[in-house]
PDB file of C-alpha atoms in Angstrom:
ATOM      1  CA  UNK T   1     -28.085 -23.191 -27.822  1.00 95.00           C
ATOM      2  CA  UNK T   2     -29.515 -19.673 -27.796  1.00 97.00           C
ATOM      3  CA  UNK T   3     -30.364 -18.149 -24.426  1.00 98.00           C
ATOM      4  CA  UNK T   4     -33.091 -15.516 -24.244  1.00 98.00           C
ATOM      5  CA  UNK T   5     -32.991 -12.966 -21.439  1.00 98.00           C
ATOM      6  CA  UNK T   6     -35.907 -10.682 -20.609  1.00 98.00           C
ATOM      7  CA  UNK T   7     -35.848  -7.538 -18.517  1.00 96.00           C
ATOM      8  CA  UNK T   8     -37.133  -6.432 -16.193  1.00 97.00           C
ATOM      9  CA  UNK T   9     -38.542  -9.438 -14.362  1.00 97.00           C
ATOM     10  CA  UNK T  10     -41.400  -7.307 -13.070  1.00 98.00           C
ATOM     11  CA  UNK T  11     -42.697  -4.005 -14.397  1.00 97.00           C
ATOM     12  CA  UNK T  12     -45.073  -1.892 -12.327  1.00 96.00           C
ATOM     13  CA  UNK T  13     -47.138   0.421 -14.495  1.00 95.00           C
ATOM     14  CA  UNK T  14     -50.230   2.552 -13.999  1.00 94.00           C
ATOM     15  CA  UNK T  15     -53.184   2.113 -16.375  1.00 94.00           C
ATOM     16  CA  UNK T  16     -52.812   4.414 -19.368  1.00 95.00           C
ATOM     17  CA  UNK T  17     -49.031   4.514 -19.143  1.00 96.00           C
ATOM     18  CA  UNK T  18     -46.543   3.072 -21.591  1.00 97.00           C
ATOM     19  CA  UNK T  19     -44.761  -0.202 -20.880  1.00 97.00           C
ATOM     20  CA  UNK T  20     -41.481  -1.177 -22.510  1.00 98.00           C
ATOM     21  CA  UNK T  21     -40.258  -4.767 -22.233  1.00 98.00           C
ATOM     22  CA  UNK T  22     -36.857  -5.966 -23.412  1.00 98.00           C
ATOM     23  CA  UNK T  23     -35.616  -9.280 -24.738  1.00 98.00           C
ATOM     24  CA  UNK T  24     -32.022 -10.136 -25.589  1.00 98.00           C
ATOM     25  CA  UNK T  25     -30.723 -13.176 -27.457  1.00 98.00           C
ATOM     26  CA  UNK T  26     -27.298 -14.658 -26.759  1.00 98.00           C
ATOM     27  CA  UNK T  27     -26.681 -14.741 -30.523  1.00 98.00           C
ATOM     28  CA  UNK T  28     -28.465 -13.351 -33.528  1.00 98.00           C
ATOM     29  CA  UNK T  29     -31.937 -14.701 -34.250  1.00 97.00           C
ATOM     30  CA  UNK T  30     -32.408 -12.329 -37.183  1.00 97.00           C
ATOM     31  CA  UNK T  31     -36.062 -11.218 -37.067  1.00 96.00           C
ATOM     32  CA  UNK T  32     -37.366 -14.614 -35.930  1.00 97.00           C
ATOM     33  CA  UNK T  33     -38.740 -13.468 -32.603  1.00 98.00           C
ATOM     34  CA  UNK T  34     -42.248 -13.791 -31.182  1.00 98.00           C
ATOM     35  CA  UNK T  35     -43.952 -12.294 -28.143  1.00 98.00           C
ATOM     36  CA  UNK T  36     -46.683 -13.993 -26.130  1.00 98.00           C
ATOM     37  CA  UNK T  37     -49.044 -12.823 -23.422  1.00 98.00           C
ATOM     38  CA  UNK T  38     -50.140 -15.196 -20.681  1.00 98.00           C
ATOM     39  CA  UNK T  39     -52.762 -14.535 -18.036  1.00 97.00           C
ATOM     40  CA  UNK T  40     -53.174 -16.712 -14.932  1.00 95.00           C
ATOM     41  CA  UNK T  41     -54.776 -20.060 -15.705  1.00 95.00           C
ATOM     42  CA  UNK T  42     -54.767 -19.405 -19.435  1.00 97.00           C
ATOM     43  CA  UNK T  43     -52.728 -20.568 -22.394  1.00 98.00           C
ATOM     44  CA  UNK T  44     -50.260 -18.153 -23.952  1.00 98.00           C
ATOM     45  CA  UNK T  45     -51.545 -15.949 -26.743  1.00 98.00           C
ATOM     46  CA  UNK T  46     -49.429 -14.927 -29.718  1.00 98.00           C
ATOM     47  CA  UNK T  47     -49.048 -11.139 -29.881  1.00 98.00           C
ATOM     48  CA  UNK T  48     -46.166 -10.436 -32.246  1.00 98.00           C
ATOM     49  CA  UNK T  49     -44.148 -12.491 -34.730  1.00 98.00           C
ATOM     50  CA  UNK T  50     -41.351 -11.583 -37.067  1.00 97.00           C
ATOM     51  CA  UNK T  51     -40.252  -9.192 -34.306  1.00 98.00           C
ATOM     52  CA  UNK T  52     -42.765  -6.543 -35.344  1.00 98.00           C
ATOM     53  CA  UNK T  53     -45.871  -8.034 -37.007  1.00 98.00           C
ATOM     54  CA  UNK T  54     -48.997  -8.100 -34.891  1.00 98.00           C
ATOM     55  CA  UNK T  55     -50.910 -11.370 -34.884  1.00 97.00           C
ATOM     56  CA  UNK T  56     -54.530 -11.452 -35.957  1.00 95.00           C
ATOM     57  CA  UNK T  57     -56.805  -9.541 -33.630  1.00 96.00           C
ATOM     58  CA  UNK T  58     -54.041  -7.933 -31.564  1.00 98.00           C
ATOM     59  CA  UNK T  59     -54.709  -4.258 -30.761  1.00 97.00           C
ATOM     60  CA  UNK T  60     -52.499  -1.591 -32.269  1.00 97.00           C
ATOM     61  CA  UNK T  61     -51.291  -0.504 -28.814  1.00 97.00           C
ATOM     62  CA  UNK T  62     -48.968  -3.533 -28.935  1.00 98.00           C
ATOM     63  CA  UNK T  63     -45.865  -3.027 -31.034  1.00 98.00           C
ATOM     64  CA  UNK T  64     -42.602  -4.879 -31.446  1.00 98.00           C
ATOM     65  CA  UNK T  65     -39.234  -3.813 -32.699  1.00 98.00           C
ATOM     66  CA  UNK T  66     -35.660  -4.994 -33.021  1.00 98.00           C
ATOM     67  CA  UNK T  67     -33.575  -7.497 -34.897  1.00 97.00           C
ATOM     68  CA  UNK T  68     -30.496  -9.597 -34.332  1.00 97.00           C
ATOM     69  CA  UNK T  69     -30.088  -9.800 -30.573  1.00 98.00           C
ATOM     70  CA  UNK T  70     -32.090  -6.896 -29.135  1.00 98.00           C
ATOM     71  CA  UNK T  71     -35.877  -6.723 -29.144  1.00 98.00           C
ATOM     72  CA  UNK T  72     -38.556  -4.595 -27.533  1.00 98.00           C
ATOM     73  CA  UNK T  73     -42.257  -5.001 -26.899  1.00 98.00           C
ATOM     74  CA  UNK T  74     -44.084  -1.747 -26.271  1.00 98.00           C
ATOM     75  CA  UNK T  75     -47.609  -1.388 -24.942  1.00 97.00           C
ATOM     76  CA  UNK T  76     -48.462   2.210 -25.666  1.00 94.00           C
ATOM     77  CA  UNK T  77     -51.275   2.756 -23.149  1.00 93.00           C
ATOM     78  CA  UNK T  78     -51.865  -0.058 -20.700  1.00 95.00           C
ATOM     79  CA  UNK T  79     -55.403  -1.293 -20.323  1.00 95.00           C
ATOM     80  CA  UNK T  80     -56.641  -3.356 -17.395  1.00 93.00           C
ATOM     81  CA  UNK T  81     -56.663  -6.493 -19.536  1.00 95.00           C
ATOM     82  CA  UNK T  82     -52.964  -6.079 -20.379  1.00 96.00           C
ATOM     83  CA  UNK T  83     -51.694  -6.935 -16.914  1.00 93.00           C
ATOM     84  CA  UNK T  84     -50.134 -10.332 -17.488  1.00 97.00           C
ATOM     85  CA  UNK T  85     -46.841 -12.115 -18.063  1.00 98.00           C
ATOM     86  CA  UNK T  86     -45.102 -11.596 -21.383  1.00 98.00           C
ATOM     87  CA  UNK T  87     -42.634 -14.004 -22.971  1.00 98.00           C
ATOM     88  CA  UNK T  88     -40.330 -13.631 -25.932  1.00 98.00           C
ATOM     89  CA  UNK T  89     -39.356 -16.700 -27.969  1.00 98.00           C
ATOM     90  CA  UNK T  90     -36.845 -17.207 -30.750  1.00 97.00           C
ATOM     91  CA  UNK T  91     -37.686 -19.507 -33.648  1.00 96.00           C
ATOM     92  CA  UNK T  92     -34.532 -19.011 -35.664  1.00 96.00           C
ATOM     93  CA  UNK T  93     -32.712 -22.070 -34.338  1.00 95.00           C
ATOM     94  CA  UNK T  94     -33.311 -25.397 -32.660  1.00 96.00           C
ATOM     95  CA  UNK T  95     -33.949 -25.723 -29.792  1.00 96.00           C
ATOM     96  CA  UNK T  96     -36.619 -23.086 -29.555  1.00 96.00           C
ATOM     97  CA  UNK T  97     -36.066 -20.912 -26.517  1.00 97.00           C
ATOM     98  CA  UNK T  98     -38.137 -18.589 -24.359  1.00 98.00           C
ATOM     99  CA  UNK T  99     -37.147 -15.784 -22.116  1.00 98.00           C
ATOM    100  CA  UNK T 100     -38.039 -16.201 -18.466  1.00 98.00           C
ATOM    101  CA  UNK T 101     -40.914 -13.727 -18.754  1.00 98.00           C
ATOM    102  CA  UNK T 102     -41.764 -10.202 -17.633  1.00 98.00           C
ATOM    103  CA  UNK T 103     -44.689  -9.732 -15.309  1.00 98.00           C
ATOM    104  CA  UNK T 104     -46.544  -6.472 -15.941  1.00 97.00           C
ATOM    105  CA  UNK T 105     -48.386  -5.531 -12.780  1.00 95.00           C
ATOM    106  CA  UNK T 106     -50.574  -2.661 -11.690  1.00 90.00           C
ATOM    107  CA  UNK T 107     -48.699   0.133  -9.969  1.00 88.00           C
TER     108      UNK T 107
ATOM    109  CA  UNK G   1     -62.672 -21.416 -35.745  1.00 95.00           C
ATOM    110  CA  UNK G   2     -59.341 -23.068 -34.992  1.00 97.00           C
ATOM    111  CA  UNK G   3     -59.554 -25.301 -31.933  1.00 98.00           C
ATOM    112  CA  UNK G   4     -56.997 -27.503 -30.209  1.00 98.00           C
ATOM    113  CA  UNK G   5     -57.904 -29.681 -27.247  1.00 98.00           C
ATOM    114  CA  UNK G   6     -55.310 -31.585 -25.269  1.00 98.00           C
ATOM    115  CA  UNK G   7     -56.222 -34.718 -23.370  1.00 98.00           C
ATOM    116  CA  UNK G   8     -54.584 -37.645 -21.648  1.00 98.00           C
ATOM    117  CA  UNK G   9     -52.979 -35.886 -18.723  1.00 97.00           C
ATOM    118  CA  UNK G  10     -53.130 -37.119 -15.168  1.00 97.00           C
ATOM    119  CA  UNK G  11     -51.143 -38.564 -12.305  1.00 98.00           C
ATOM    120  CA  UNK G  12     -48.446 -41.079 -13.221  1.00 98.00           C
ATOM    121  CA  UNK G  13     -45.615 -42.699 -11.304  1.00 98.00           C
ATOM    122  CA  UNK G  14     -41.979 -42.008 -12.151  1.00 98.00           C
ATOM    123  CA  UNK G  15     -40.679 -44.321 -14.838  1.00 98.00           C
ATOM    124  CA  UNK G  16     -44.095 -44.932 -16.356  1.00 98.00           C
ATOM    125  CA  UNK G  17     -45.506 -43.768 -19.680  1.00 98.00           C
ATOM    126  CA  UNK G  18     -48.326 -41.512 -20.789  1.00 98.00           C
ATOM    127  CA  UNK G  19     -49.659 -40.461 -24.170  1.00 98.00           C
ATOM    128  CA  UNK G  20     -51.161 -37.048 -24.719  1.00 98.00           C
ATOM    129  CA  UNK G  21     -53.485 -36.252 -27.602  1.00 98.00           C
ATOM    130  CA  UNK G  22     -54.147 -32.937 -29.301  1.00 98.00           C
ATOM    131  CA  UNK G  23     -57.462 -33.071 -31.121  1.00 98.00           C
ATOM    132  CA  UNK G  24     -57.916 -30.285 -33.621  1.00 98.00           C
ATOM    133  CA  UNK G  25     -60.636 -28.732 -35.747  1.00 98.00           C
ATOM    134  CA  UNK G  26     -61.278 -25.656 -37.847  1.00 97.00           C
ATOM    135  CA  UNK G  27     -58.305 -26.024 -40.183  1.00 97.00           C
ATOM    136  CA  UNK G  28     -56.711 -28.500 -42.570  1.00 98.00           C
ATOM    137  CA  UNK G  29     -54.554 -30.349 -40.064  1.00 98.00           C
ATOM    138  CA  UNK G  30     -52.310 -32.018 -42.607  1.00 97.00           C
ATOM    139  CA  UNK G  31     -51.116 -28.666 -43.943  1.00 97.00           C
ATOM    140  CA  UNK G  32     -49.578 -27.548 -40.669  1.00 98.00           C
ATOM    141  CA  UNK G  33     -46.669 -28.326 -38.418  1.00 98.00           C
ATOM    142  CA  UNK G  34     -47.476 -28.862 -34.762  1.00 98.00           C
ATOM    143  CA  UNK G  35     -45.565 -28.262 -31.555  1.00 98.00           C
ATOM    144  CA  UNK G  36     -45.719 -29.226 -27.908  1.00 98.00           C
ATOM    145  CA  UNK G  37     -44.743 -26.952 -25.052  1.00 98.00           C
ATOM    146  CA  UNK G  38     -44.923 -27.306 -21.293  1.00 98.00           C
ATOM    147  CA  UNK G  39     -45.009 -25.158 -18.193  1.00 98.00           C
ATOM    148  CA  UNK G  40     -44.049 -26.465 -14.786  1.00 98.00           C
ATOM    149  CA  UNK G  41     -46.101 -25.109 -11.863  1.00 96.00           C
ATOM    150  CA  UNK G  42     -45.223 -21.462 -11.288  1.00 95.00           C
ATOM    151  CA  UNK G  43     -42.515 -21.517 -13.955  1.00 97.00           C
ATOM    152  CA  UNK G  44     -41.998 -20.241 -17.475  1.00 97.00           C
ATOM    153  CA  UNK G  45     -42.657 -21.786 -20.845  1.00 98.00           C
ATOM    154  CA  UNK G  46     -40.497 -24.577 -22.248  1.00 98.00           C
ATOM    155  CA  UNK G  47     -40.479 -25.916 -25.778  1.00 98.00           C
ATOM    156  CA  UNK G  48     -40.790 -29.729 -25.911  1.00 98.00           C
ATOM    157  CA  UNK G  49     -40.827 -30.665 -29.572  1.00 98.00           C
ATOM    158  CA  UNK G  50     -42.074 -30.132 -33.113  1.00 97.00           C
ATOM    159  CA  UNK G  51     -43.382 -32.195 -35.995  1.00 98.00           C
ATOM    160  CA  UNK G  52     -43.382 -31.032 -39.593  1.00 97.00           C
ATOM    161  CA  UNK G  53     -46.264 -31.595 -41.952  1.00 97.00           C
ATOM    162  CA  UNK G  54     -46.049 -34.600 -44.262  1.00 97.00           C
ATOM    163  CA  UNK G  55     -45.283 -32.230 -47.128  1.00 96.00           C
ATOM    164  CA  UNK G  56     -42.027 -31.471 -45.315  1.00 96.00           C
ATOM    165  CA  UNK G  57     -41.312 -35.055 -44.391  1.00 96.00           C
ATOM    166  CA  UNK G  58     -43.202 -35.261 -41.101  1.00 96.00           C
ATOM    167  CA  UNK G  59     -39.888 -35.156 -39.273  1.00 97.00           C
ATOM    168  CA  UNK G  60     -39.433 -34.115 -35.680  1.00 98.00           C
ATOM    169  CA  UNK G  61     -37.273 -31.990 -33.403  1.00 97.00           C
ATOM    170  CA  UNK G  62     -36.949 -32.331 -29.638  1.00 98.00           C
ATOM    171  CA  UNK G  63     -35.618 -30.489 -26.658  1.00 98.00           C
ATOM    172  CA  UNK G  64     -32.560 -32.098 -25.125  1.00 97.00           C
ATOM    173  CA  UNK G  65     -34.453 -32.637 -21.862  1.00 97.00           C
ATOM    174  CA  UNK G  66     -36.897 -35.050 -23.555  1.00 98.00           C
ATOM    175  CA  UNK G  67     -34.837 -36.416 -26.442  1.00 97.00           C
ATOM    176  CA  UNK G  68     -34.998 -40.217 -26.461  1.00 97.00           C
ATOM    177  CA  UNK G  69     -37.905 -40.339 -24.014  1.00 98.00           C
ATOM    178  CA  UNK G  70     -40.664 -38.403 -25.793  1.00 98.00           C
ATOM    179  CA  UNK G  71     -42.008 -38.985 -29.292  1.00 98.00           C
ATOM    180  CA  UNK G  72     -44.300 -36.748 -31.293  1.00 98.00           C
ATOM    181  CA  UNK G  73     -46.486 -38.228 -34.018  1.00 98.00           C
ATOM    182  CA  UNK G  74     -49.479 -37.224 -36.056  1.00 98.00           C
ATOM    183  CA  UNK G  75     -52.528 -38.834 -37.595  1.00 98.00           C
ATOM    184  CA  UNK G  76     -53.639 -36.577 -40.419  1.00 98.00           C
ATOM    185  CA  UNK G  77     -56.730 -38.711 -41.062  1.00 97.00           C
ATOM    186  CA  UNK G  78     -57.974 -37.924 -37.541  1.00 98.00           C
ATOM    187  CA  UNK G  79     -56.498 -34.399 -37.229  1.00 98.00           C
ATOM    188  CA  UNK G  80     -54.729 -35.414 -34.024  1.00 98.00           C
ATOM    189  CA  UNK G  81     -51.183 -34.899 -32.810  1.00 98.00           C
ATOM    190  CA  UNK G  82     -49.714 -37.106 -30.105  1.00 98.00           C
ATOM    191  CA  UNK G  83     -47.012 -36.797 -27.485  1.00 98.00           C
ATOM    192  CA  UNK G  84     -45.819 -40.172 -26.247  1.00 98.00           C
ATOM    193  CA  UNK G  85     -43.937 -39.724 -22.982  1.00 98.00           C
ATOM    194  CA  UNK G  86     -41.856 -42.609 -21.663  1.00 98.00           C
ATOM    195  CA  UNK G  87     -39.590 -42.967 -18.638  1.00 98.00           C
ATOM    196  CA  UNK G  88     -41.305 -40.041 -16.968  1.00 98.00           C
ATOM    197  CA  UNK G  89     -39.481 -38.097 -14.290  1.00 98.00           C
ATOM    198  CA  UNK G  90     -40.781 -35.870 -11.523  1.00 98.00           C
ATOM    199  CA  UNK G  91     -39.342 -32.879 -13.391  1.00 98.00           C
ATOM    200  CA  UNK G  92     -41.713 -33.617 -16.295  1.00 98.00           C
ATOM    201  CA  UNK G  93     -44.588 -32.418 -14.112  1.00 98.00           C
ATOM    202  CA  UNK G  94     -46.186 -29.562 -16.038  1.00 98.00           C
ATOM    203  CA  UNK G  95     -49.127 -28.331 -18.039  1.00 98.00           C
ATOM    204  CA  UNK G  96     -48.579 -29.513 -21.598  1.00 98.00           C
ATOM    205  CA  UNK G  97     -49.791 -27.403 -24.494  1.00 98.00           C
ATOM    206  CA  UNK G  98     -50.055 -28.260 -28.163  1.00 98.00           C
ATOM    207  CA  UNK G  99     -49.907 -25.613 -30.840  1.00 98.00           C
ATOM    208  CA  UNK G 100     -50.614 -25.229 -34.503  1.00 98.00           C
ATOM    209  CA  UNK G 101     -47.609 -23.731 -36.230  1.00 97.00           C
ATOM    210  CA  UNK G 102     -47.896 -21.430 -39.210  1.00 94.00           C
ATOM    211  CA  UNK G 103     -44.445 -21.458 -40.673  1.00 85.00           C
ATOM    212  CA  UNK G 104     -42.317 -21.674 -37.584  1.00 90.00           C
ATOM    213  CA  UNK G 105     -44.741 -19.720 -35.423  1.00 95.00           C
ATOM    214  CA  UNK G 106     -47.094 -21.280 -32.853  1.00 96.00           C
ATOM    215  CA  UNK G 107     -50.124 -19.175 -33.661  1.00 95.00           C
ATOM    216  CA  UNK G 108     -52.875 -21.173 -31.938  1.00 97.00           C
ATOM    217  CA  UNK G 109     -52.618 -22.871 -28.555  1.00 97.00           C
ATOM    218  CA  UNK G 110     -54.745 -25.404 -26.784  1.00 98.00           C
ATOM    219  CA  UNK G 111     -55.784 -24.893 -23.164  1.00 97.00           C
ATOM    220  CA  UNK G 112     -53.344 -27.466 -21.882  1.00 98.00           C
ATOM    221  CA  UNK G 113     -53.463 -30.697 -19.922  1.00 98.00           C
ATOM    222  CA  UNK G 114     -51.770 -31.257 -16.562  1.00 98.00           C
ATOM    223  CA  UNK G 115     -49.312 -34.104 -16.155  1.00 98.00           C
ATOM    224  CA  UNK G 116     -48.213 -34.892 -12.613  1.00 98.00           C
ATOM    225  CA  UNK G 117     -45.361 -37.337 -12.132  1.00 98.00           C
ATOM    226  CA  UNK G 118     -45.262 -38.505  -8.545  1.00 97.00           C
ATOM    227  CA  UNK G 119     -45.073 -41.665  -6.512  1.00 95.00           C
TER     228      UNK G 119
END
């Protein structure tokens, strides 16, 4: 079973700054990694799949990178609507697994 | 527009059963795999299970925590996916989400339905 580990647990960022979120897999998941954004009381929203491909309608300030076991989600210039919890998820193996999430909060 | 609406949640006693429905519209349901996820109060996301489209055998995969207790099925004629939950435990308390999967990727999510298991 693959374990996904996200860091940091909480990231305090000022609007307009860059945010960098990390996700590590306990074994290689190739490029089969997705990122989701979740706001309070809402369902998750797919941001990135294939480690680096933005989902439909996702702004270009969101970018993903990495392969194998190390992945990064970068938000280039945080907007007010970007403060949320972000999850990575591997879909290379069963069972599917999520990281525990990174909360991006206003500094 | 792709839409998924979960229903069937509520309060249920431990050991009892509940069936959730995921009613969909805006896409050809039979062409897609579907998944269920859950989120306990204040916790992270957990994958529950997956059902392939009929073109890929309609077979299922489950998380170990629900294997043997939960069953996912689909009715392509009604564009509905189901999650049958038996022998419910207090730790099954969560918001349950269904998703449409494109390839292996859950690209559209419903708004979720709350299941509370308590005596």
